[in-house]
């Protein structure tokens, strides 16, 4: 990879990890860092934007991938917490997120479970289109 292309790739990954005002579609092969980028984005949402774990959802293709994503997210939160001064707002957010994960509050769902849950919860509309309603759960 050329230096210019490497710099652009790094810039794109940084944007995908930290720009919470935009949505991103990340399309890449196995082992290219998609999960690492997603985990960095989730940590950013929790620490910088103050989003609790409860409304965060990451859809994966298998139970194994969901478990790995959750483990990597927890590990990233733990590393960030170890680096964060006790008593700070960031520390409180990290502690809350880790406690929520410990209690088993969501995050990653395999897509087949998401489909079943969506049908159960009535979020699949007529004709099979998906609709998402904003607001508290």
mmCIF file of N, CA and C in Angstrom:
data_model
loop_
_atom_site.group_PDB
_atom_site.id
_atom_site.type_symbol
_atom_site.label_atom_id
_atom_site.label_comp_id
_atom_site.label_asym_id
_atom_site.label_seq_id
_atom_site.Cartn_x
_atom_site.Cartn_y
_atom_site.Cartn_z
ATOM 1 N N UNK A 1 0.843 -1.162 0.000
ATOM 2 C CA UNK A 1 0.000 0.000 0.000
ATOM 3 C C UNK A 1 0.897 1.237 0.000
ATOM 4 N N UNK A 2 0.600 2.190 -0.880
ATOM 5 C CA UNK A 2 1.402 3.409 -0.963
ATOM 6 C C UNK A 2 1.179 4.263 0.286
ATOM 7 N N UNK A 3 2.096 5.172 0.549
ATOM 8 C CA UNK A 3 1.995 6.041 1.723
ATOM 9 C C UNK A 3 0.726 6.887 1.662
ATOM 10 N N UNK A 4 0.391 7.371 0.466
ATOM 11 C CA UNK A 4 -0.812 8.199 0.325
ATOM 12 C C UNK A 4 -2.077 7.378 0.588
ATOM 13 N N UNK A 5 -2.116 6.169 0.059
ATOM 14 C CA UNK A 5 -3.279 5.309 0.268
ATOM 15 C C UNK A 5 -3.388 4.880 1.731
ATOM 16 N N UNK A 6 -2.236 4.618 2.355
ATOM 17 C CA UNK A 6 -2.218 4.255 3.766
ATOM 18 C C UNK A 6 -2.770 5.401 4.613
ATOM 19 N N UNK A 7 -2.349 6.635 4.307
ATOM 20 C CA UNK A 7 -2.820 7.802 5.048
ATOM 21 C C UNK A 7 -4.327 7.988 4.874
ATOM 22 N N UNK A 8 -4.838 7.783 3.656
ATOM 23 C CA UNK A 8 -6.271 7.905 3.406
ATOM 24 C C UNK A 8 -7.044 6.824 4.166
ATOM 25 N N UNK A 9 -6.520 5.592 4.173
ATOM 26 C CA UNK A 9 -7.165 4.502 4.891
ATOM 27 C C UNK A 9 -7.227 4.822 6.381
ATOM 28 N N UNK A 10 -6.135 5.310 6.935
ATOM 29 C CA UNK A 10 -6.090 5.669 8.352
ATOM 30 C C UNK A 10 -7.100 6.775 8.654
ATOM 31 N N UNK A 11 -7.182 7.770 7.782
ATOM 32 C CA UNK A 11 -8.130 8.864 7.943
ATOM 33 C C UNK A 11 -9.574 8.344 7.894
ATOM 34 N N UNK A 12 -9.863 7.436 6.957
ATOM 35 C CA UNK A 12 -11.211 6.855 6.850
ATOM 36 C C UNK A 12 -11.578 6.065 8.110
ATOM 37 N N UNK A 13 -10.636 5.303 8.636
ATOM 38 C CA UNK A 13 -10.889 4.528 9.856
ATOM 39 C C UNK A 13 -11.138 5.452 11.047
ATOM 40 N N UNK A 14 -10.369 6.522 11.129
ATOM 41 C CA UNK A 14 -10.553 7.483 12.213
ATOM 42 C C UNK A 14 -11.940 8.119 12.129
ATOM 43 N N UNK A 15 -12.343 8.519 10.927
ATOM 44 C CA UNK A 15 -13.678 9.108 10.749
ATOM 45 C C UNK A 15 -14.766 8.122 11.143
ATOM 46 N N UNK A 16 -14.645 6.876 10.695
ATOM 47 C CA UNK A 16 -15.649 5.860 11.010
ATOM 48 C C UNK A 16 -15.716 5.584 12.505
ATOM 49 N N UNK A 17 -14.607 5.752 13.200
ATOM 50 C CA UNK A 17 -14.550 5.497 14.642
ATOM 51 C C UNK A 17 -15.055 6.660 15.474
ATOM 52 N N UNK A 18 -14.914 7.881 14.966
ATOM 53 C CA UNK A 18 -15.162 9.046 15.820
ATOM 54 C C UNK A 18 -16.267 9.987 15.333
ATOM 55 N N UNK A 19 -16.694 9.892 14.099
ATOM 56 C CA UNK A 19 -17.725 10.805 13.587
ATOM 57 C C UNK A 19 -19.102 10.203 13.827
ATOM 58 N N UNK A 20 -19.662 10.506 14.989
ATOM 59 C CA UNK A 20 -20.947 9.896 15.359
ATOM 60 C C UNK A 20 -22.141 10.626 14.753
ATOM 61 N N UNK A 21 -21.897 11.678 14.017
ATOM 62 C CA UNK A 21 -22.994 12.399 13.357
ATOM 63 C C UNK A 21 -23.350 11.787 12.007
ATOM 64 N N UNK A 22 -22.509 10.863 11.524
ATOM 65 C CA UNK A 22 -22.720 10.241 10.214
ATOM 66 C C UNK A 22 -22.781 8.730 10.354
ATOM 67 N N UNK A 23 -23.440 8.114 9.382
ATOM 68 C CA UNK A 23 -23.447 6.651 9.275
ATOM 69 C C UNK A 23 -22.394 6.245 8.262
ATOM 70 N N UNK A 24 -21.837 5.072 8.459
ATOM 71 C CA UNK A 24 -20.814 4.569 7.554
ATOM 72 C C UNK A 24 -21.123 3.135 7.166
ATOM 73 N N UNK A 25 -20.871 2.805 5.923
ATOM 74 C CA UNK A 25 -20.908 1.430 5.461
ATOM 75 C C UNK A 25 -19.456 1.022 5.275
ATOM 76 N N UNK A 26 -19.051 -0.005 6.014
ATOM 77 C CA UNK A 26 -17.675 -0.493 5.920
ATOM 78 C C UNK A 26 -17.720 -1.831 5.213
ATOM 79 N N UNK A 27 -17.107 -1.879 4.068
ATOM 80 C CA UNK A 27 -17.081 -3.091 3.253
ATOM 81 C C UNK A 27 -15.624 -3.486 3.059
ATOM 82 N N UNK A 28 -15.248 -4.646 3.571
ATOM 83 C CA UNK A 28 -13.852 -5.076 3.475
ATOM 84 C C UNK A 28 -13.770 -6.573 3.740
ATOM 85 N N UNK A 29 -12.659 -7.152 3.342
ATOM 86 C CA UNK A 29 -12.449 -8.577 3.515
ATOM 87 C C UNK A 29 -12.125 -8.950 4.955
ATOM 88 N N UNK A 30 -12.017 -10.255 5.173
ATOM 89 C CA UNK A 30 -11.698 -10.788 6.504
ATOM 90 C C UNK A 30 -10.335 -10.290 6.966
ATOM 91 N N UNK A 31 -10.257 -9.968 8.252
ATOM 92 C CA UNK A 31 -8.979 -9.597 8.847
ATOM 93 C C UNK A 31 -8.484 -8.204 8.519
ATOM 94 N N UNK A 32 -9.371 -7.329 8.050
ATOM 95 C CA UNK A 32 -8.939 -5.989 7.645
ATOM 96 C C UNK A 32 -9.191 -4.921 8.705
ATOM 97 N N UNK A 33 -9.838 -5.283 9.823
ATOM 98 C CA UNK A 33 -10.039 -4.326 10.902
ATOM 99 C C UNK A 33 -11.446 -3.776 11.040
ATOM 100 N N UNK A 34 -12.427 -4.424 10.422
ATOM 101 C CA UNK A 34 -13.813 -3.935 10.537
ATOM 102 C C UNK A 34 -14.283 -3.962 11.987
ATOM 103 N N UNK A 35 -14.049 -5.069 12.681
ATOM 104 C CA UNK A 35 -14.499 -5.187 14.066
ATOM 105 C C UNK A 35 -13.743 -4.203 14.949
ATOM 106 N N UNK A 36 -12.464 -4.031 14.724
ATOM 107 C CA UNK A 36 -11.673 -3.074 15.501
ATOM 108 C C UNK A 36 -12.232 -1.661 15.333
ATOM 109 N N UNK A 37 -12.593 -1.307 14.116
ATOM 110 C CA UNK A 37 -13.167 0.009 13.847
ATOM 111 C C UNK A 37 -14.523 0.156 14.527
ATOM 112 N N UNK A 38 -15.354 -0.880 14.457
ATOM 113 C CA UNK A 38 -16.660 -0.837 15.099
ATOM 114 C C UNK A 38 -16.527 -0.714 16.613
ATOM 115 N N UNK A 39 -15.629 -1.461 17.206
ATOM 116 C CA UNK A 39 -15.411 -1.389 18.649
ATOM 117 C C UNK A 39 -14.943 0.016 19.034
ATOM 118 N N UNK A 40 -14.028 0.584 18.258
ATOM 119 C CA UNK A 40 -13.557 1.950 18.540
ATOM 120 C C UNK A 40 -14.717 2.948 18.460
ATOM 121 N N UNK A 41 -15.613 2.757 17.497
ATOM 122 C CA UNK A 41 -16.782 3.638 17.368
ATOM 123 C C UNK A 41 -17.706 3.488 18.576
ATOM 124 N N UNK A 42 -17.942 2.265 19.013
ATOM 125 C CA UNK A 42 -18.800 2.031 20.165
ATOM 126 C C UNK A 42 -18.210 2.655 21.432
ATOM 127 N N UNK A 43 -16.910 2.501 21.630
ATOM 128 C CA UNK A 43 -16.247 3.104 22.798
ATOM 129 C C UNK A 43 -16.363 4.625 22.728
ATOM 130 N N UNK A 44 -16.177 5.193 21.543
ATOM 131 C CA UNK A 44 -16.314 6.640 21.354
ATOM 132 C C UNK A 44 -17.731 7.100 21.708
ATOM 133 N N UNK A 45 -18.727 6.353 21.255
ATOM 134 C CA UNK A 45 -20.113 6.712 21.567
ATOM 135 C C UNK A 45 -20.352 6.730 23.081
ATOM 136 N N UNK A 46 -19.803 5.747 23.776
ATOM 137 C CA UNK A 46 -19.997 5.650 25.228
ATOM 138 C C UNK A 46 -19.245 6.766 25.951
ATOM 139 N N UNK A 47 -17.961 6.931 25.641
ATOM 140 C CA UNK A 47 -17.118 7.847 26.407
ATOM 141 C C UNK A 47 -17.320 9.304 25.993
ATOM 142 N N UNK A 48 -17.239 9.582 24.718
ATOM 143 C CA UNK A 48 -17.272 10.966 24.245
ATOM 144 C C UNK A 48 -18.698 11.495 24.122
ATOM 145 N N UNK A 49 -19.585 10.688 23.544
ATOM 146 C CA UNK A 49 -20.954 11.148 23.321
ATOM 147 C C UNK A 49 -21.886 10.835 24.489
ATOM 148 N N UNK A 50 -21.429 10.022 25.450
ATOM 149 C CA UNK A 50 -22.234 9.723 26.629
ATOM 150 C C UNK A 50 -23.421 8.821 26.375
ATOM 151 N N UNK A 51 -23.337 7.995 25.328
ATOM 152 C CA UNK A 51 -24.432 7.076 25.011
ATOM 153 C C UNK A 51 -24.316 5.850 25.914
ATOM 154 N N UNK A 52 -25.381 5.502 26.648
ATOM 155 C CA UNK A 52 -25.314 4.283 27.456
ATOM 156 C C UNK A 52 -25.317 3.043 26.564
ATOM 157 N N UNK A 53 -24.934 1.918 27.121
ATOM 158 C CA UNK A 53 -24.852 0.674 26.351
ATOM 159 C C UNK A 53 -26.232 0.203 25.887
ATOM 160 N N UNK A 54 -27.244 0.414 26.703
ATOM 161 C CA UNK A 54 -28.574 -0.131 26.425
ATOM 162 C C UNK A 54 -29.105 0.125 25.011
ATOM 163 N N UNK A 55 -29.035 1.345 24.473
ATOM 164 C CA UNK A 55 -29.593 1.540 23.136
ATOM 165 C C UNK A 55 -28.659 1.125 21.988
ATOM 166 N N UNK A 56 -27.429 0.741 22.290
ATOM 167 C CA UNK A 56 -26.486 0.351 21.241
ATOM 168 C C UNK A 56 -26.800 -1.047 20.734
ATOM 169 N N UNK A 57 -26.819 -1.203 19.423
ATOM 170 C CA UNK A 57 -27.044 -2.513 18.815
ATOM 171 C C UNK A 57 -26.053 -2.682 17.675
ATOM 172 N N UNK A 58 -25.410 -3.816 17.655
ATOM 173 C CA UNK A 58 -24.527 -4.184 16.548
ATOM 174 C C UNK A 58 -25.019 -5.526 16.029
ATOM 175 N N UNK A 59 -25.316 -5.594 14.760
ATOM 176 C CA UNK A 59 -25.857 -6.814 14.176
ATOM 177 C C UNK A 59 -24.726 -7.566 13.484
ATOM 178 N N UNK A 60 -24.592 -8.840 13.827
ATOM 179 C CA UNK A 60 -23.543 -9.679 13.258
ATOM 180 C C UNK A 60 -24.184 -10.841 12.505
ATOM 181 N N UNK A 61 -23.352 -11.671 11.886
ATOM 182 C CA UNK A 61 -23.871 -12.779 11.096
ATOM 183 C C UNK A 61 -23.940 -14.100 11.849
ATOM 184 N N UNK A 62 -23.422 -14.157 13.069
ATOM 185 C CA UNK A 62 -23.462 -15.429 13.796
ATOM 186 C C UNK A 62 -23.361 -15.185 15.295
ATOM 187 N N UNK A 63 -23.727 -16.191 16.072
ATOM 188 C CA UNK A 63 -23.579 -16.124 17.530
ATOM 189 C C UNK A 63 -22.104 -15.943 17.896
ATOM 190 N N UNK A 64 -21.230 -16.632 17.179
ATOM 191 C CA UNK A 64 -19.799 -16.558 17.457
ATOM 192 C C UNK A 64 -19.288 -15.127 17.245
ATOM 193 N N UNK A 65 -19.696 -14.507 16.156
ATOM 194 C CA UNK A 65 -19.278 -13.130 15.872
ATOM 195 C C UNK A 65 -19.849 -12.161 16.904
ATOM 196 N N UNK A 66 -21.100 -12.395 17.334
ATOM 197 C CA UNK A 66 -21.719 -11.538 18.352
ATOM 198 C C UNK A 66 -20.943 -11.633 19.669
ATOM 199 N N UNK A 67 -20.578 -12.848 20.060
ATOM 200 C CA UNK A 67 -19.824 -13.050 21.298
ATOM 201 C C UNK A 67 -18.442 -12.398 21.206
ATOM 202 N N UNK A 68 -17.789 -12.536 20.056
ATOM 203 C CA UNK A 68 -16.463 -11.935 19.879
ATOM 204 C C UNK A 68 -16.550 -10.417 19.940
ATOM 205 N N UNK A 69 -17.550 -9.848 19.296
ATOM 206 C CA UNK A 69 -17.718 -8.394 19.318
ATOM 207 C C UNK A 69 -17.950 -7.899 20.741
ATOM 208 N N UNK A 70 -18.785 -8.577 21.469
ATOM 209 C CA UNK A 70 -19.068 -8.188 22.849
ATOM 210 C C UNK A 70 -17.801 -8.293 23.706
ATOM 211 N N UNK A 71 -17.036 -9.369 23.539
ATOM 212 C CA UNK A 71 -15.787 -9.548 24.287
ATOM 213 C C UNK A 71 -14.784 -8.445 23.966
ATOM 214 N N UNK A 72 -14.662 -8.123 22.683
ATOM 215 C CA UNK A 72 -13.705 -7.084 22.281
ATOM 216 C C UNK A 72 -14.149 -5.705 22.774
ATOM 217 N N UNK A 73 -15.451 -5.463 22.776
ATOM 218 C CA UNK A 73 -15.981 -4.197 23.287
ATOM 219 C C UNK A 73 -15.689 -4.082 24.781
ATOM 220 N N UNK A 74 -15.967 -5.152 25.525
ATOM 221 C CA UNK A 74 -15.698 -5.160 26.962
ATOM 222 C C UNK A 74 -14.205 -4.921 27.222
ATOM 223 N N UNK A 75 -13.354 -5.611 26.491
ATOM 224 C CA UNK A 75 -11.899 -5.458 26.676
ATOM 225 C C UNK A 75 -11.446 -4.026 26.387
ATOM 226 N N UNK A 76 -11.992 -3.432 25.335
ATOM 227 C CA UNK A 76 -11.633 -2.056 24.982
ATOM 228 C C UNK A 76 -12.097 -1.078 26.061
ATOM 229 N N UNK A 77 -13.292 -1.310 26.607
ATOM 230 C CA UNK A 77 -13.782 -0.465 27.697
ATOM 231 C C UNK A 77 -12.887 -0.606 28.929
ATOM 232 N N UNK A 78 -12.457 -1.832 29.231
ATOM 233 C CA UNK A 78 -11.599 -2.069 30.393
ATOM 234 C C UNK A 78 -10.250 -1.373 30.235
ATOM 235 N N UNK A 79 -9.676 -1.436 29.034
ATOM 236 C CA UNK A 79 -8.394 -0.761 28.778
ATOM 237 C C UNK A 79 -8.566 0.746 28.935
ATOM 238 N N UNK A 80 -9.616 1.270 28.336
ATOM 239 C CA UNK A 80 -9.875 2.713 28.422
ATOM 240 C C UNK A 80 -10.112 3.129 29.877
ATOM 241 N N UNK A 81 -10.817 2.287 30.639
ATOM 242 C CA UNK A 81 -11.094 2.603 32.041
ATOM 243 C C UNK A 81 -9.805 2.647 32.846
ATOM 244 N N UNK A 82 -8.897 1.721 32.586
ATOM 245 C CA UNK A 82 -7.617 1.679 33.308
ATOM 246 C C UNK A 82 -6.787 2.940 33.042
ATOM 247 N N UNK A 83 -7.002 3.560 31.890
ATOM 248 C CA UNK A 83 -6.253 4.770 31.511
ATOM 249 C C UNK A 83 -6.950 6.057 31.952
ATOM 250 N N UNK A 84 -8.158 5.951 32.499
ATOM 251 C CA UNK A 84 -8.981 7.123 32.802
ATOM 252 C C UNK A 84 -8.939 7.440 34.295
ATOM 253 N N UNK A 85 -8.713 8.705 34.635
ATOM 254 C CA UNK A 85 -8.667 9.083 36.057
ATOM 255 C C UNK A 85 -9.986 8.799 36.773
ATOM 256 N N UNK A 86 -9.882 8.194 37.942
ATOM 257 C CA UNK A 86 -11.051 7.916 38.773
ATOM 258 C C UNK A 86 -11.714 9.235 39.149
ATOM 259 N N UNK A 87 -13.044 9.215 39.163
ATOM 260 C CA UNK A 87 -13.788 10.403 39.544
ATOM 261 C C UNK A 87 -14.193 11.287 38.382
ATOM 262 N N UNK A 88 -13.648 11.035 37.209
ATOM 263 C CA UNK A 88 -14.000 11.855 36.042
ATOM 264 C C UNK A 88 -15.324 11.386 35.439
ATOM 265 N N UNK A 89 -15.919 12.230 34.620
ATOM 266 C CA UNK A 89 -17.160 11.872 33.933
ATOM 267 C C UNK A 89 -16.918 10.680 33.007
ATOM 268 N N UNK A 90 -15.781 10.657 32.336
ATOM 269 C CA UNK A 90 -15.463 9.520 31.458
ATOM 270 C C UNK A 90 -15.394 8.225 32.264
ATOM 271 N N UNK A 91 -14.802 8.282 33.446
ATOM 272 C CA UNK A 91 -14.703 7.086 34.304
ATOM 273 C C UNK A 91 -16.090 6.594 34.688
ATOM 274 N N UNK A 92 -16.989 7.518 35.028
ATOM 275 C CA UNK A 92 -18.351 7.135 35.395
ATOM 276 C C UNK A 92 -19.055 6.465 34.218
ATOM 277 N N UNK A 93 -18.892 7.033 33.028
ATOM 278 C CA UNK A 93 -19.521 6.446 31.839
ATOM 279 C C UNK A 93 -18.973 5.049 31.558
ATOM 280 N N UNK A 94 -17.665 4.903 31.695
ATOM 281 C CA UNK A 94 -17.041 3.595 31.468
ATOM 282 C C UNK A 94 -17.489 2.583 32.518
ATOM 283 N N UNK A 95 -17.544 2.997 33.771
ATOM 284 C CA UNK A 95 -18.012 2.102 34.840
ATOM 285 C C UNK A 95 -19.449 1.656 34.583
ATOM 286 N N UNK A 96 -20.302 2.605 34.180
ATOM 287 C CA UNK A 96 -21.700 2.272 33.881
ATOM 288 C C UNK A 96 -21.790 1.283 32.720
ATOM 289 N N UNK A 97 -21.005 1.522 31.680
ATOM 290 C CA UNK A 97 -21.033 0.635 30.510
ATOM 291 C C UNK A 97 -20.564 -0.766 30.884
ATOM 292 N N UNK A 98 -19.497 -0.860 31.649
ATOM 293 C CA UNK A 98 -18.989 -2.168 32.063
ATOM 294 C C UNK A 98 -19.988 -2.892 32.963
ATOM 295 N N UNK A 99 -20.647 -2.152 33.834
ATOM 296 C CA UNK A 99 -21.664 -2.753 34.694
ATOM 297 C C UNK A 99 -22.836 -3.276 33.853
ATOM 298 N N UNK A 100 -23.279 -2.487 32.873
ATOM 299 C CA UNK A 100 -24.370 -2.927 31.996
ATOM 300 C C UNK A 100 -23.992 -4.205 31.249
ATOM 301 N N UNK A 101 -22.774 -4.255 30.726
ATOM 302 C CA UNK A 101 -22.334 -5.465 30.020
ATOM 303 C C UNK A 101 -22.291 -6.652 30.974
ATOM 304 N N UNK A 102 -21.840 -6.424 32.203
ATOM 305 C CA UNK A 102 -21.781 -7.490 33.199
ATOM 306 C C UNK A 102 -23.172 -8.039 33.500
ATOM 307 N N UNK A 103 -24.163 -7.141 33.508
ATOM 308 C CA UNK A 103 -25.546 -7.539 33.778
ATOM 309 C C UNK A 103 -26.209 -8.167 32.552
ATOM 310 N N UNK A 104 -25.487 -8.196 31.436
ATOM 311 C CA UNK A 104 -26.017 -8.853 30.246
ATOM 312 C C UNK A 104 -26.866 -7.958 29.365
ATOM 313 N N UNK A 105 -26.775 -6.658 29.565
ATOM 314 C CA UNK A 105 -27.536 -5.743 28.714
ATOM 315 C C UNK A 105 -26.902 -5.732 27.336
ATOM 316 N N UNK A 106 -27.718 -5.979 26.327
ATOM 317 C CA UNK A 106 -27.459 -6.099 24.908
ATOM 318 C C UNK A 106 -26.144 -5.682 24.313
ATOM 319 N N UNK A 107 -26.107 -5.509 23.094
ATOM 320 C CA UNK A 107 -25.105 -4.951 22.200
ATOM 321 C C UNK A 107 -25.138 -5.695 20.892
ATOM 322 N N UNK A 108 -24.680 -6.956 20.872
ATOM 323 C CA UNK A 108 -24.538 -7.648 19.600
ATOM 324 C C UNK A 108 -25.589 -8.733 19.445
ATOM 325 N N UNK A 109 -26.214 -8.743 18.302
ATOM 326 C CA UNK A 109 -27.197 -9.772 17.971
ATOM 327 C C UNK A 109 -26.825 -10.393 16.638
ATOM 328 N N UNK A 110 -26.879 -11.724 16.545
ATOM 329 C CA UNK A 110 -26.719 -12.317 15.218
ATOM 330 C C UNK A 110 -27.938 -11.951 14.381
ATOM 331 N N UNK A 111 -27.766 -11.765 13.071
ATOM 332 C CA UNK A 111 -28.855 -11.260 12.232
ATOM 333 C C UNK A 111 -30.088 -12.151 12.258
ATOM 334 N N UNK A 112 -29.932 -13.471 12.385
ATOM 335 C CA UNK A 112 -31.118 -14.330 12.417
ATOM 336 C C UNK A 112 -31.931 -14.092 13.684
ATOM 337 N N UNK A 113 -31.271 -13.815 14.806
ATOM 338 C CA UNK A 113 -31.980 -13.505 16.042
ATOM 339 C C UNK A 113 -32.651 -12.143 15.926
ATOM 340 N N UNK A 114 -31.971 -11.197 15.282
ATOM 341 C CA UNK A 114 -32.544 -9.871 15.099
ATOM 342 C C UNK A 114 -33.825 -9.960 14.287
ATOM 343 N N UNK A 115 -33.813 -10.795 13.258
ATOM 344 C CA UNK A 115 -34.996 -10.960 12.422
ATOM 345 C C UNK A 115 -36.156 -11.524 13.234
ATOM 346 N N UNK A 116 -35.891 -12.549 14.038
ATOM 347 C CA UNK A 116 -36.931 -13.143 14.875
ATOM 348 C C UNK A 116 -37.424 -12.152 15.924
ATOM 349 N N UNK A 117 -36.495 -11.419 16.532
ATOM 350 C CA UNK A 117 -36.879 -10.452 17.547
ATOM 351 C C UNK A 117 -37.689 -9.324 16.919
ATOM 352 N N UNK A 118 -37.321 -8.876 15.738
ATOM 353 C CA UNK A 118 -38.053 -7.818 15.057
ATOM 354 C C UNK A 118 -39.475 -8.245 14.770
ATOM 355 N N UNK A 119 -39.632 -9.491 14.329
ATOM 356 C CA UNK A 119 -40.971 -10.001 14.052
ATOM 357 C C UNK A 119 -41.777 -10.082 15.347
ATOM 358 N N UNK A 120 -41.139 -10.558 16.412
ATOM 359 C CA UNK A 120 -41.819 -10.681 17.702
ATOM 360 C C UNK A 120 -42.235 -9.314 18.233
ATOM 361 N N UNK A 121 -41.343 -8.324 18.088
ATOM 362 C CA UNK A 121 -41.610 -6.993 18.618
ATOM 363 C C UNK A 121 -42.447 -6.134 17.675
ATOM 364 N N UNK A 122 -42.801 -6.671 16.522
ATOM 365 C CA UNK A 122 -43.661 -5.945 15.597
ATOM 366 C C UNK A 122 -42.987 -4.824 14.845
ATOM 367 N N UNK A 123 -41.674 -4.947 14.592
ATOM 368 C CA UNK A 123 -41.006 -3.894 13.833
ATOM 369 C C UNK A 123 -40.860 -4.237 12.359
ATOM 370 N N UNK A 124 -41.454 -5.329 11.938
ATOM 371 C CA UNK A 124 -41.461 -5.636 10.509
ATOM 372 C C UNK A 124 -42.830 -5.249 9.989
ATOM 373 N N UNK A 125 -42.835 -4.307 9.073
ATOM 374 C CA UNK A 125 -44.098 -3.793 8.562
ATOM 375 C C UNK A 125 -44.667 -4.658 7.459
ATOM 376 N N UNK A 126 -45.766 -4.211 6.883
ATOM 377 C CA UNK A 126 -46.369 -4.916 5.759
ATOM 378 C C UNK A 126 -45.374 -5.005 4.624
ATOM 379 N N UNK A 127 -45.369 -6.113 3.957
ATOM 380 C CA UNK A 127 -44.451 -6.304 2.838
ATOM 381 C C UNK A 127 -43.041 -6.625 3.282
ATOM 382 N N UNK A 128 -42.830 -6.779 4.593
ATOM 383 C CA UNK A 128 -41.521 -7.171 5.099
ATOM 384 C C UNK A 128 -40.553 -6.022 5.312
ATOM 385 N N UNK A 129 -40.956 -4.769 5.015
ATOM 386 C CA UNK A 129 -40.006 -3.677 5.209
ATOM 387 C C UNK A 129 -39.772 -3.466 6.699
ATOM 388 N N UNK A 130 -38.587 -3.063 7.041
ATOM 389 C CA UNK A 130 -38.246 -2.859 8.441
ATOM 390 C C UNK A 130 -38.488 -1.387 8.788
ATOM 391 N N UNK A 131 -39.001 -1.142 9.932
ATOM 392 C CA UNK A 131 -39.103 0.224 10.400
ATOM 393 C C UNK A 131 -38.510 0.288 11.797
ATOM 394 N N UNK A 132 -37.889 1.364 12.098
ATOM 395 C CA UNK A 132 -37.270 1.560 13.403
ATOM 396 C C UNK A 132 -37.886 2.808 14.000
ATOM 397 N N UNK A 133 -38.393 2.681 15.194
ATOM 398 C CA UNK A 133 -39.004 3.819 15.850
ATOM 399 C C UNK A 133 -38.045 4.342 16.905
ATOM 400 N N UNK A 134 -37.794 5.630 16.858
ATOM 401 C CA UNK A 134 -36.897 6.260 17.823
ATOM 402 C C UNK A 134 -37.635 6.483 19.130
ATOM 403 N N UNK A 135 -36.893 6.630 20.176
ATOM 404 C CA UNK A 135 -37.499 6.926 21.468
ATOM 405 C C UNK A 135 -37.050 5.942 22.507
ATOM 406 N N UNK A 136 -37.396 6.203 23.754
ATOM 407 C CA UNK A 136 -36.972 5.315 24.828
ATOM 408 C C UNK A 136 -37.643 3.970 24.734
ATOM 409 N N UNK A 137 -36.919 2.955 25.213
ATOM 410 C CA UNK A 137 -37.492 1.607 25.218
ATOM 411 C C UNK A 137 -38.254 1.356 26.468
#
